């Protein structure tokens, strides 16, 4: 059944701000967001910050930054659970009056002893219901000076079941669930309870979250039932594993969303990659965010864990880089050139450099590294000079330099000048191309050298070639002598 047919879809992303935004959480957020977008619904951001020891304002900011970079805009919120304490207390009072919540005066020591005895009897430790009111049951006398915790009166029998939109039918026996604490003796509400009140108040229709929460769901359903709330649909998304099948962690590479922009990944590529991580639409591999929002549904999420594949992400990122307009790419590349310590003020237009390098660089960071010789006159290794600057090459370079001084400075004419030189001296193409490449870039693998020359500009090309002839003499090379800029 698609609730989406009948009423407004309302989804939420509810991260706990305890450090960074995990790339797996980014995918959960993407799915919840895309589902709302698909059905023209509402996407809500809720910060679950009740773990005061671990939650920090910095970690909240990291979540907001990550969501912003991913472009997962929320329609409502961010709501902060710490700002909703009065509301949780109010609901607890209502439930107390309704008899679906009761005070429990057990001290921590008593609870420890209870669990100890259960373990000794070979039983699973659980609350034994000693303060649970039942008709005809006499409760222990209320001890003086003890503030009670509040426990939820979980149904004793029957099953809690739901049709999970990702995993299919899931059911739990109520007999396995004990009366969990919804507010501690210091009156702070617990996590599982706050989630229920929030999902209810925020009229969430689809809870899309990680499958580490499957065990919480039966408790939450019971609380929602006790509140008389309409139940949302649940879709529990499997976790993401690293290439080795282990839970994705730092040792697999970048796990924090914000590491991706820092490492030169494009937002659209990361979204595309995350979308395909556990979800598919036929054989489609490359699609826009807009396309994804039109296609996304919960039925095509695979219930099995998805494997994170860094190589595939790099491939996808490269596809996006190749398809990005050079002028746009230039803007993206600029900060990376700065980080690489390159000053672009007196060098070629970044747009031209990006256009030449985009076929070779899977990330912006790598593109910046490749761009080095465009902005800094390269040092050339002695060994490369010995290998490529042969006796045949030297006069060819000299003659070419003379020609280039007057060549019309466009790629086609530069190329024609190089070819003419090769023909005139009876050389093979690489005999001139390789020394040119080495002298101009310090490398043997680069984009087409005529294109590089065009971008470098006549003056710079001639200056780099002229380094061969200090004070007009020809230079003797040896392998240990590097060619300084
Ligand atoms: N705050 C929970 C987490 O970060 C998510 C809870 C939920 O989605 O219901 O794992």
CSV table of C-alpha atoms and ligand atoms in Angstrom, one decimal:
chain,number,residue,atom,x,y,z
A,1,UNK,CA,0.0,0.0,0.0
A,2,UNK,CA,1.3,3.4,-0.8
A,3,UNK,CA,0.3,5.9,1.8
A,4,UNK,CA,1.8,8.4,-0.6
A,5,UNK,CA,-1.4,8.0,-2.8
A,6,UNK,CA,-3.7,9.2,-0.1
A,7,UNK,CA,-2.0,11.9,2.0
A,8,UNK,CA,0.9,14.3,2.1
A,9,UNK,CA,4.2,12.5,2.5
A,10,UNK,CA,6.2,13.7,5.4
A,11,UNK,CA,9.7,12.2,6.0
A,12,UNK,CA,12.4,13.2,8.3
A,13,UNK,CA,16.1,12.8,8.9
A,14,UNK,CA,17.0,12.6,12.6
A,15,UNK,CA,20.7,12.6,13.1
A,16,UNK,CA,22.4,12.6,16.5
A,17,UNK,CA,25.1,15.3,16.6
A,18,UNK,CA,28.0,13.3,18.0
A,19,UNK,CA,30.9,14.0,15.7
A,20,UNK,CA,30.6,14.0,12.0
A,21,UNK,CA,28.0,13.2,9.3
A,22,UNK,CA,28.7,9.6,8.3
A,23,UNK,CA,28.4,9.0,4.5
A,24,UNK,CA,25.9,6.2,5.4
A,25,UNK,CA,23.8,8.7,7.2
A,26,UNK,CA,24.1,10.9,4.2
A,27,UNK,CA,22.5,8.2,2.1
A,28,UNK,CA,19.7,7.7,4.6
A,29,UNK,CA,19.1,11.4,4.5
A,30,UNK,CA,19.1,11.3,0.7
A,31,UNK,CA,16.5,8.6,0.6
A,32,UNK,CA,14.2,10.3,3.1
A,33,UNK,CA,14.6,13.6,1.2
A,34,UNK,CA,14.1,12.1,-2.2
A,35,UNK,CA,11.0,10.3,-1.1
A,36,UNK,CA,9.5,13.6,0.1
A,37,UNK,CA,10.5,15.3,-3.2
A,38,UNK,CA,9.1,12.5,-5.3
A,39,UNK,CA,5.7,12.8,-3.8
A,40,UNK,CA,5.8,16.6,-3.4
A,41,UNK,CA,5.8,16.1,0.3
A,42,UNK,CA,7.7,17.7,3.3
A,43,UNK,CA,11.2,16.8,4.5
A,44,UNK,CA,12.0,17.6,8.1
A,45,UNK,CA,15.3,17.9,9.8
A,46,UNK,CA,15.4,16.9,13.5
A,47,UNK,CA,18.5,17.0,15.6
A,48,UNK,CA,18.4,14.3,18.3
A,49,UNK,CA,20.7,16.0,20.8
A,50,UNK,CA,19.5,14.5,24.0
A,51,UNK,CA,22.8,12.7,24.6
A,52,UNK,CA,24.2,15.9,26.2
A,53,UNK,CA,27.6,14.3,26.9
A,54,UNK,CA,28.2,13.6,23.2
A,55,UNK,CA,26.2,16.3,21.5
A,56,UNK,CA,28.1,19.6,20.7
A,57,UNK,CA,27.1,22.7,18.7
A,58,UNK,CA,30.1,22.0,16.4
A,59,UNK,CA,28.7,18.6,15.6
A,60,UNK,CA,25.3,20.2,14.8
A,61,UNK,CA,27.1,22.6,12.5
A,62,UNK,CA,28.8,19.7,10.8
A,63,UNK,CA,25.4,18.1,10.1
A,64,UNK,CA,24.0,21.4,8.8
A,65,UNK,CA,27.1,21.9,6.6
A,66,UNK,CA,26.9,18.3,5.3
A,67,UNK,CA,23.2,18.6,4.4
A,68,UNK,CA,23.8,21.9,2.7
A,69,UNK,CA,26.6,20.5,0.6
A,70,UNK,CA,24.6,17.5,-0.4
A,71,UNK,CA,21.8,19.9,-1.3
A,72,UNK,CA,19.2,18.1,0.9
A,73,UNK,CA,17.2,21.1,1.9
A,74,UNK,CA,14.6,20.7,4.6
A,75,UNK,CA,11.1,22.2,4.6
A,76,UNK,CA,10.7,22.2,8.3
A,77,UNK,CA,13.2,22.4,11.2
A,78,UNK,CA,15.8,22.0,12.2
A,79,UNK,CA,14.0,20.9,15.4
A,80,UNK,CA,16.1,20.2,18.4
A,81,UNK,CA,15.0,17.6,20.9
A,82,UNK,CA,16.6,19.5,23.8
A,83,UNK,CA,14.2,22.4,23.0
A,84,UNK,CA,11.2,20.1,23.2
A,85,UNK,CA,11.6,18.8,26.8
A,86,UNK,CA,8.4,20.5,28.0
A,87,UNK,CA,6.4,18.7,25.3
A,88,UNK,CA,7.9,15.3,26.3
A,89,UNK,CA,7.0,15.9,29.9
A,90,UNK,CA,3.5,16.9,29.0
A,91,UNK,CA,3.0,13.6,27.1
A,92,UNK,CA,4.4,11.6,30.0
A,93,UNK,CA,1.9,13.3,32.3
A,94,UNK,CA,-0.9,12.4,29.9
A,95,UNK,CA,0.2,8.8,29.7
A,96,UNK,CA,0.5,8.6,33.5
A,97,UNK,CA,-3.1,9.7,33.8
A,98,UNK,CA,-4.1,7.3,31.1
A,99,UNK,CA,-2.3,4.5,32.9
A,100,UNK,CA,0.0,3.6,30.0
A,101,UNK,CA,3.0,4.8,31.9
A,102,UNK,CA,3.8,4.1,35.6
A,103,UNK,CA,6.4,5.1,38.1
A,104,UNK,CA,9.1,2.6,39.1
A,105,UNK,CA,11.0,3.2,42.3
A,106,UNK,CA,13.7,0.7,41.8
A,107,UNK,CA,17.1,1.9,42.7
A,108,UNK,CA,20.0,1.2,40.4
A,109,UNK,CA,21.3,-1.3,43.0
A,110,UNK,CA,17.9,-3.1,43.0
A,111,UNK,CA,17.9,-3.3,39.2
A,112,UNK,CA,21.5,-4.7,39.2
A,113,UNK,CA,20.5,-7.3,41.7
A,114,UNK,CA,17.4,-8.2,39.6
A,115,UNK,CA,19.6,-8.7,36.5
A,116,UNK,CA,22.2,-10.6,38.5
A,117,UNK,CA,19.6,-13.1,39.8
A,118,UNK,CA,18.1,-13.5,36.3
A,119,UNK,CA,21.5,-14.3,34.8
A,120,UNK,CA,22.2,-16.7,37.6
A,121,UNK,CA,19.0,-18.5,36.7
A,122,UNK,CA,20.1,-18.5,33.0
A,123,UNK,CA,17.4,-16.0,32.0
A,124,UNK,CA,17.7,-13.0,29.8
A,125,UNK,CA,18.0,-9.9,32.0
A,126,UNK,CA,14.8,-7.8,31.8
A,127,UNK,CA,12.7,-5.6,34.0
A,128,UNK,CA,10.5,-8.0,36.1
A,129,UNK,CA,7.5,-5.6,36.3
A,130,UNK,CA,7.5,-5.3,40.0
A,131,UNK,CA,6.1,-1.7,39.9
A,132,UNK,CA,3.8,-2.4,37.1
A,133,UNK,CA,0.2,-1.8,38.2
A,134,UNK,CA,-2.3,-4.5,37.5
A,135,UNK,CA,-5.8,-4.9,38.8
A,136,UNK,CA,-5.7,-7.0,42.0
A,137,UNK,CA,-2.0,-6.6,42.4
A,138,UNK,CA,-0.5,-4.9,45.5
A,139,UNK,CA,2.4,-2.7,44.7
A,140,UNK,CA,5.4,-2.4,47.1
A,141,UNK,CA,5.2,0.6,49.5
A,142,UNK,CA,6.6,3.7,47.9
A,143,UNK,CA,10.1,4.3,49.4
A,144,UNK,CA,10.8,7.7,50.8
A,145,UNK,CA,13.3,10.0,49.2
A,146,UNK,CA,13.4,8.1,45.9
A,147,UNK,CA,12.5,9.8,42.6
A,148,UNK,CA,10.9,7.3,40.3
A,149,UNK,CA,11.7,6.5,36.7
A,150,UNK,CA,8.8,6.3,34.3
A,151,UNK,CA,8.2,3.0,32.5
A,152,UNK,CA,6.0,2.3,29.6
A,153,UNK,CA,3.4,-0.4,30.2
A,154,UNK,CA,4.2,-2.6,27.2
A,155,UNK,CA,1.5,-5.1,26.2
A,156,UNK,CA,2.2,-8.4,27.8
A,157,UNK,CA,1.3,-10.7,24.9
A,158,UNK,CA,0.5,-10.6,21.2
A,159,UNK,CA,2.9,-9.5,18.5
A,160,UNK,CA,4.0,-6.2,17.1
A,161,UNK,CA,4.4,-6.4,13.4
A,162,UNK,CA,4.9,-4.1,10.5
A,163,UNK,CA,5.3,-4.4,6.8
A,164,UNK,CA,8.7,-2.9,6.4
A,165,UNK,CA,9.0,-1.1,3.1
A,166,UNK,CA,12.5,-2.3,2.6
A,167,UNK,CA,12.8,-5.6,4.5
A,168,UNK,CA,9.2,-7.0,4.3
A,169,UNK,CA,7.2,-8.2,7.3
A,170,UNK,CA,8.9,-8.0,10.6
A,171,UNK,CA,7.4,-9.1,13.9
A,172,UNK,CA,8.3,-9.2,17.5
A,173,UNK,CA,6.6,-11.0,20.4
A,174,UNK,CA,5.5,-8.5,23.0
A,175,UNK,CA,6.7,-11.1,25.5
A,176,UNK,CA,10.3,-10.3,24.5
A,177,UNK,CA,9.9,-6.6,25.2
A,178,UNK,CA,10.0,-5.4,28.8
A,179,UNK,CA,8.6,-2.2,30.2
A,180,UNK,CA,11.3,0.2,29.1
A,181,UNK,CA,12.1,3.5,30.9
A,182,UNK,CA,10.7,6.5,29.1
A,183,UNK,CA,11.9,9.0,31.6
A,184,UNK,CA,14.8,8.6,34.0
A,185,UNK,CA,14.5,9.4,37.7
A,186,UNK,CA,16.0,12.9,36.9
A,187,UNK,CA,13.0,13.3,34.6
A,188,UNK,CA,15.0,13.3,31.4
A,189,UNK,CA,13.0,11.5,28.7
A,190,UNK,CA,14.8,8.6,26.9
A,191,UNK,CA,15.6,8.4,23.3
A,192,UNK,CA,13.0,5.8,22.2
A,193,UNK,CA,10.3,7.9,23.7
A,194,UNK,CA,11.3,11.3,22.3
A,195,UNK,CA,11.4,9.7,18.8
A,196,UNK,CA,7.8,8.6,19.2
A,197,UNK,CA,6.5,12.0,20.4
A,198,UNK,CA,8.4,13.7,17.6
A,199,UNK,CA,7.3,11.4,14.8
A,200,UNK,CA,3.7,11.8,16.1
A,201,UNK,CA,3.8,15.6,16.5
A,202,UNK,CA,5.6,16.1,13.2
A,203,UNK,CA,3.0,13.9,11.5
A,204,UNK,CA,5.7,11.7,9.9
A,205,UNK,CA,4.2,9.3,7.4
A,206,UNK,CA,7.4,7.4,6.4
A,207,UNK,CA,10.2,6.7,8.8
A,208,UNK,CA,13.2,5.9,6.6
A,209,UNK,CA,16.2,5.1,8.7
A,210,UNK,CA,19.1,2.8,9.2
A,211,UNK,CA,18.4,-0.8,10.1
A,212,UNK,CA,20.3,-0.5,13.4
A,213,UNK,CA,16.9,0.9,14.6
A,214,UNK,CA,14.9,-2.3,13.7
A,215,UNK,CA,15.0,-3.3,17.4
A,216,UNK,CA,13.6,0.0,18.5
A,217,UNK,CA,10.7,-0.1,16.2
A,218,UNK,CA,8.4,-2.5,18.1
A,219,UNK,CA,8.8,-0.4,21.2
A,220,UNK,CA,8.0,2.8,19.3
A,221,UNK,CA,5.0,1.2,17.6
A,222,UNK,CA,3.6,0.2,21.0
A,223,UNK,CA,4.1,3.7,22.4
A,224,UNK,CA,2.5,5.3,19.3
A,225,UNK,CA,-0.4,2.9,19.7
A,226,UNK,CA,-0.7,3.8,23.4
A,227,UNK,CA,-0.8,7.5,22.3
A,228,UNK,CA,-3.6,6.7,19.8
A,229,UNK,CA,-1.3,8.0,17.0
A,230,UNK,CA,-1.5,6.9,13.4
A,231,UNK,CA,1.4,4.7,12.6
A,232,UNK,CA,3.9,5.8,10.0
A,233,UNK,CA,5.3,3.3,7.5
A,234,UNK,CA,8.8,2.1,8.2
A,235,UNK,CA,11.6,1.5,5.8
A,236,UNK,CA,14.8,0.3,7.4
A,237,UNK,CA,17.8,0.7,5.1
A,238,UNK,CA,20.7,-1.7,5.4
A,239,UNK,CA,24.0,-0.4,6.5
A,240,UNK,CA,26.9,0.3,4.2
A,241,UNK,CA,29.9,-2.1,4.2
A,242,UNK,CA,33.5,-1.4,3.1
A,243,UNK,CA,35.0,-3.2,0.2
A,244,UNK,CA,36.1,-6.0,2.6
A,245,UNK,CA,32.6,-6.6,3.8
A,246,UNK,CA,33.2,-5.0,7.2
A,247,UNK,CA,31.1,-2.1,8.5
A,248,UNK,CA,32.2,1.1,6.7
A,249,UNK,CA,34.7,2.9,8.9
A,250,UNK,CA,37.7,5.3,8.7
A,251,UNK,CA,40.1,2.6,7.6
A,252,UNK,CA,38.1,2.2,4.4
A,253,UNK,CA,38.8,5.9,3.5
A,254,UNK,CA,36.6,8.9,3.8
A,255,UNK,CA,33.5,8.3,5.9
A,256,UNK,CA,32.5,11.8,6.8
A,257,UNK,CA,30.4,13.6,4.2
A,258,UNK,CA,32.5,16.8,4.3
A,259,UNK,CA,35.6,14.9,3.4
A,260,UNK,CA,34.2,14.5,-0.1
A,261,UNK,CA,34.1,18.1,-1.1
A,262,UNK,CA,37.5,18.5,0.6
A,263,UNK,CA,38.9,15.7,-1.5
A,264,UNK,CA,37.6,17.2,-4.8
A,265,UNK,CA,34.4,15.2,-5.3
A,266,UNK,CA,31.4,16.9,-7.0
A,267,UNK,CA,28.2,17.1,-5.2
A,268,UNK,CA,26.1,15.7,-8.0
A,269,UNK,CA,28.5,12.7,-8.4
A,270,UNK,CA,28.3,11.9,-4.7
A,271,UNK,CA,24.5,12.1,-4.7
A,272,UNK,CA,24.4,9.9,-7.8
A,273,UNK,CA,26.8,7.4,-6.1
A,274,UNK,CA,24.8,7.3,-2.9
A,275,UNK,CA,21.6,6.9,-4.8
A,276,UNK,CA,22.9,3.8,-6.4
A,277,UNK,CA,24.2,2.4,-3.2
A,278,UNK,CA,21.4,-0.1,-2.4
A,279,UNK,CA,18.8,1.3,-4.8
A,280,UNK,CA,18.5,0.9,-8.5
A,281,UNK,CA,16.4,1.9,-11.5
A,282,UNK,CA,17.0,-0.6,-14.2
A,283,UNK,CA,20.5,-0.3,-15.5
A,284,UNK,CA,20.7,3.4,-15.0
A,285,UNK,CA,24.1,4.4,-13.6
A,286,UNK,CA,24.4,8.1,-14.3
A,287,UNK,CA,21.5,10.3,-13.6
A,288,UNK,CA,20.7,13.8,-12.4
A,289,UNK,CA,19.4,14.6,-8.9
A,290,UNK,CA,16.2,15.7,-10.5
A,291,UNK,CA,15.9,12.4,-12.4
A,292,UNK,CA,16.6,10.5,-9.2
A,293,UNK,CA,13.8,12.3,-7.4
A,294,UNK,CA,11.4,11.3,-10.1
A,295,UNK,CA,12.4,7.7,-10.0
A,296,UNK,CA,13.0,7.1,-6.3
A,297,UNK,CA,10.8,4.6,-4.5
A,298,UNK,CA,11.2,2.4,-1.5
A,299,UNK,CA,10.4,-0.8,-3.3
A,300,UNK,CA,13.7,-0.9,-5.2
A,301,UNK,CA,15.9,-0.5,-2.2
A,302,UNK,CA,17.8,-3.8,-1.7
A,303,UNK,CA,17.4,-5.3,1.8
A,304,UNK,CA,20.9,-6.6,1.8
A,305,UNK,CA,23.9,-4.4,2.9
A,306,UNK,CA,25.4,-2.3,0.2
A,307,UNK,CA,29.1,-2.2,-0.4
A,308,UNK,CA,31.0,1.0,-0.7
A,309,UNK,CA,33.3,1.0,-3.7
A,310,UNK,CA,35.7,3.9,-3.8
A,311,UNK,CA,36.9,3.0,-7.3
A,312,UNK,CA,33.3,3.2,-8.6
A,313,UNK,CA,32.8,6.6,-6.9
A,314,UNK,CA,36.0,7.9,-8.5
A,315,UNK,CA,34.9,6.7,-11.9
A,316,UNK,CA,31.5,8.4,-11.4
A,317,UNK,CA,33.1,11.6,-10.2
A,318,UNK,CA,35.3,11.6,-13.2
A,319,UNK,CA,32.3,11.1,-15.5
A,320,UNK,CA,30.8,14.2,-13.9
A,321,UNK,CA,34.0,16.1,-14.2
A,322,UNK,CA,34.3,15.3,-17.9
A,323,UNK,CA,30.7,16.5,-18.4
A,324,UNK,CA,31.1,19.8,-16.6
A,325,UNK,CA,31.5,22.9,-18.6
A,326,UNK,CA,35.1,24.2,-18.3
A,327,UNK,CA,34.0,27.6,-17.1
A,328,UNK,CA,32.0,25.9,-14.2
A,329,UNK,CA,34.8,23.5,-13.6
A,330,UNK,CA,37.3,26.4,-13.3
A,331,UNK,CA,35.3,27.9,-10.4
A,332,UNK,CA,35.3,24.5,-8.7
A,333,UNK,CA,39.0,24.0,-9.4
A,334,UNK,CA,40.1,27.4,-8.1
A,335,UNK,CA,40.2,26.7,-4.4
A,336,UNK,CA,42.1,23.4,-5.0
A,337,UNK,CA,44.7,25.3,-7.0
A,338,UNK,CA,45.0,27.6,-4.0
A,339,UNK,CA,45.4,24.7,-1.7
A,340,UNK,CA,48.0,23.2,-3.9
A,341,UNK,CA,49.9,26.5,-3.4
A,342,UNK,CA,49.6,27.6,-7.0
A,343,UNK,CA,49.2,31.3,-7.8
A,344,UNK,CA,47.1,31.6,-10.9
A,345,UNK,CA,47.3,35.4,-11.3
A,346,UNK,CA,50.0,35.4,-13.9
A,347,UNK,CA,49.3,32.0,-15.4
A,348,UNK,CA,46.8,30.8,-18.0
A,349,UNK,CA,43.1,31.1,-17.6
A,350,UNK,CA,41.9,28.3,-15.2
A,351,UNK,CA,39.1,27.5,-17.6
A,352,UNK,CA,41.6,26.5,-20.3
A,353,UNK,CA,43.6,24.4,-17.9
A,354,UNK,CA,40.5,22.6,-16.6
A,355,UNK,CA,39.4,21.9,-20.2
A,356,UNK,CA,42.7,20.3,-20.9
A,357,UNK,CA,42.9,18.3,-17.7
A,358,UNK,CA,39.3,17.1,-17.2
A,359,UNK,CA,39.8,13.9,-19.1
A,360,UNK,CA,42.7,12.9,-16.9
A,361,UNK,CA,41.6,13.8,-13.4
A,362,UNK,CA,39.0,11.9,-11.4
A,363,UNK,CA,38.9,14.5,-8.7
A,364,UNK,CA,39.4,18.2,-8.4
A,365,UNK,CA,42.3,17.7,-6.0
A,366,UNK,CA,44.1,15.5,-8.6
A,367,UNK,CA,43.3,18.0,-11.3
A,368,UNK,CA,45.0,20.7,-9.2
A,369,UNK,CA,48.1,18.5,-8.8
A,370,UNK,CA,48.2,17.9,-12.6
A,371,UNK,CA,47.8,21.7,-13.2
A,372,UNK,CA,51.1,22.4,-11.4
A,373,UNK,CA,53.3,23.0,-14.5
A,374,UNK,CA,50.8,25.5,-15.9
A,375,UNK,CA,51.5,27.9,-13.1
A,376,UNK,CA,55.1,27.0,-12.1
A,377,UNK,CA,58.0,26.6,-14.5
A,378,UNK,CA,58.8,23.0,-13.9
A,379,UNK,CA,62.1,21.5,-12.8
A,380,UNK,CA,63.1,18.8,-15.2
A,381,UNK,CA,64.9,15.7,-14.0
A,382,UNK,CA,68.4,15.2,-15.4
A,383,UNK,CA,67.6,11.6,-16.3
A,384,UNK,CA,64.6,12.8,-18.5
A,385,UNK,CA,66.8,15.3,-20.2
A,386,UNK,CA,69.5,12.8,-21.0
A,387,UNK,CA,66.9,10.4,-22.4
A,388,UNK,CA,64.8,12.8,-24.5
A,389,UNK,CA,67.0,15.8,-25.3
A,390,UNK,CA,69.0,13.9,-27.9
A,391,UNK,CA,71.5,15.3,-30.3
A,392,UNK,CA,68.8,15.1,-33.0
A,393,UNK,CA,66.3,16.9,-30.8
A,394,UNK,CA,68.4,19.9,-29.8
A,395,UNK,CA,68.7,21.6,-33.2
A,396,UNK,CA,65.0,20.8,-33.8
A,397,UNK,CA,64.0,22.5,-30.6
A,398,UNK,CA,66.2,25.5,-31.5
A,399,UNK,CA,64.8,25.8,-35.0
A,400,UNK,CA,61.2,25.3,-33.7
A,401,UNK,CA,61.8,28.1,-31.1
A,402,UNK,CA,62.7,30.4,-33.9
A,403,UNK,CA,59.6,29.6,-35.8
A,404,UNK,CA,57.3,29.8,-32.8
A,405,UNK,CA,58.4,33.4,-32.2
A,406,UNK,CA,56.2,34.4,-35.1
A,407,UNK,CA,53.7,31.6,-35.4
A,408,UNK,CA,50.0,32.5,-35.1
A,409,UNK,CA,49.4,31.4,-31.6
A,410,UNK,CA,46.5,29.0,-32.0
A,411,UNK,CA,46.7,25.2,-31.6
A,412,UNK,CA,46.3,24.3,-35.3
A,413,UNK,CA,49.1,26.6,-36.3
A,414,UNK,CA,51.4,25.6,-33.4
A,415,UNK,CA,50.8,22.0,-34.4
A,416,UNK,CA,51.6,22.7,-38.0
A,417,UNK,CA,54.8,24.4,-37.0
A,418,UNK,CA,55.9,21.4,-35.0
A,419,UNK,CA,55.0,19.0,-37.8
A,420,UNK,CA,56.9,21.1,-40.4
A,421,UNK,CA,60.0,21.0,-38.2
A,422,UNK,CA,59.8,17.2,-37.9
A,423,UNK,CA,59.5,16.9,-41.7
A,424,UNK,CA,62.2,19.3,-42.4
A,425,UNK,CA,64.7,17.6,-40.2
A,426,UNK,CA,63.6,14.1,-41.2
A,427,UNK,CA,62.7,13.1,-37.6
A,428,UNK,CA,60.0,10.9,-36.2
A,429,UNK,CA,57.2,12.7,-34.4
A,430,UNK,CA,58.1,11.5,-30.8
A,431,UNK,CA,61.7,12.6,-31.4
A,432,UNK,CA,60.5,16.2,-31.1
A,433,UNK,CA,57.3,15.7,-29.1
A,434,UNK,CA,59.0,14.1,-26.1
A,435,UNK,CA,61.7,16.6,-25.6
A,436,UNK,CA,59.2,19.4,-26.0
A,437,UNK,CA,56.9,17.8,-23.5
A,438,UNK,CA,59.7,17.2,-21.0
A,439,UNK,CA,61.1,20.8,-21.3
A,440,UNK,CA,57.6,22.4,-21.1
A,441,UNK,CA,56.1,20.3,-18.4
A,442,UNK,CA,58.8,18.3,-16.7
A,443,UNK,CA,56.8,15.1,-17.4
A,444,UNK,CA,56.4,12.5,-20.1
A,445,UNK,CA,52.6,12.0,-19.8
A,446,UNK,CA,50.5,15.0,-20.5
A,447,UNK,CA,47.6,16.1,-22.7
A,448,UNK,CA,48.4,17.0,-26.3
A,449,UNK,CA,51.5,19.2,-26.3
A,450,UNK,CA,50.2,21.7,-29.0
A,451,UNK,CA,47.2,22.3,-26.7
A,452,UNK,CA,49.4,22.8,-23.7
A,453,UNK,CA,51.6,25.2,-25.7
A,454,UNK,CA,48.5,27.2,-26.7
A,455,UNK,CA,47.4,27.5,-23.1
A,456,UNK,CA,50.9,28.3,-21.7
A,457,UNK,CA,51.3,31.2,-24.2
A,458,UNK,CA,54.1,32.1,-26.5
A,459,UNK,CA,56.2,33.9,-24.1
A,460,UNK,CA,56.2,31.2,-21.5
A,461,UNK,CA,56.8,28.4,-24.0
A,462,UNK,CA,59.8,30.2,-25.5
A,463,UNK,CA,61.1,31.0,-22.0
A,464,UNK,CA,60.9,27.3,-21.0
A,465,UNK,CA,62.5,26.1,-24.2
A,466,UNK,CA,65.3,28.7,-23.9
A,467,UNK,CA,66.4,27.2,-20.6
A,468,UNK,CA,68.4,24.9,-22.8
A,469,UNK,CA,70.8,27.6,-23.8
A,470,UNK,CA,72.2,29.5,-20.9
A,471,UNK,CA,74.1,32.4,-22.3
A,472,UNK,CA,73.6,31.1,-25.8
A,473,UNK,CA,75.6,27.9,-25.3
A,474,UNK,CA,74.3,24.4,-25.6
A,475,UNK,CA,74.2,22.7,-22.3
A,476,UNK,CA,75.8,19.4,-21.3
A,477,UNK,CA,73.5,17.2,-19.3
A,478,UNK,CA,74.2,14.5,-16.9
A,479,UNK,CA,71.8,12.3,-15.0
A,480,UNK,CA,72.4,13.9,-11.7
A,481,UNK,CA,71.8,17.4,-12.9
A,482,UNK,CA,68.2,18.6,-12.7
A,483,UNK,CA,67.1,21.4,-14.8
A,484,UNK,CA,66.1,24.3,-12.6
A,485,UNK,CA,63.3,26.6,-13.5
B,1,LIG,N1,19.1,9.7,15.9
B,1,LIG,C1,19.1,8.4,15.3
B,1,LIG,C2,20.5,8.1,14.7
B,1,LIG,O1,21.2,9.0,14.5
B,1,LIG,C3,18.1,8.2,14.3
B,1,LIG,C4,16.8,7.9,14.8
B,1,LIG,C5,15.7,7.7,13.8
B,1,LIG,O2,15.9,7.9,12.6
B,1,LIG,O3,14.6,7.3,14.3
B,1,LIG,O4,20.8,7.0,14.5
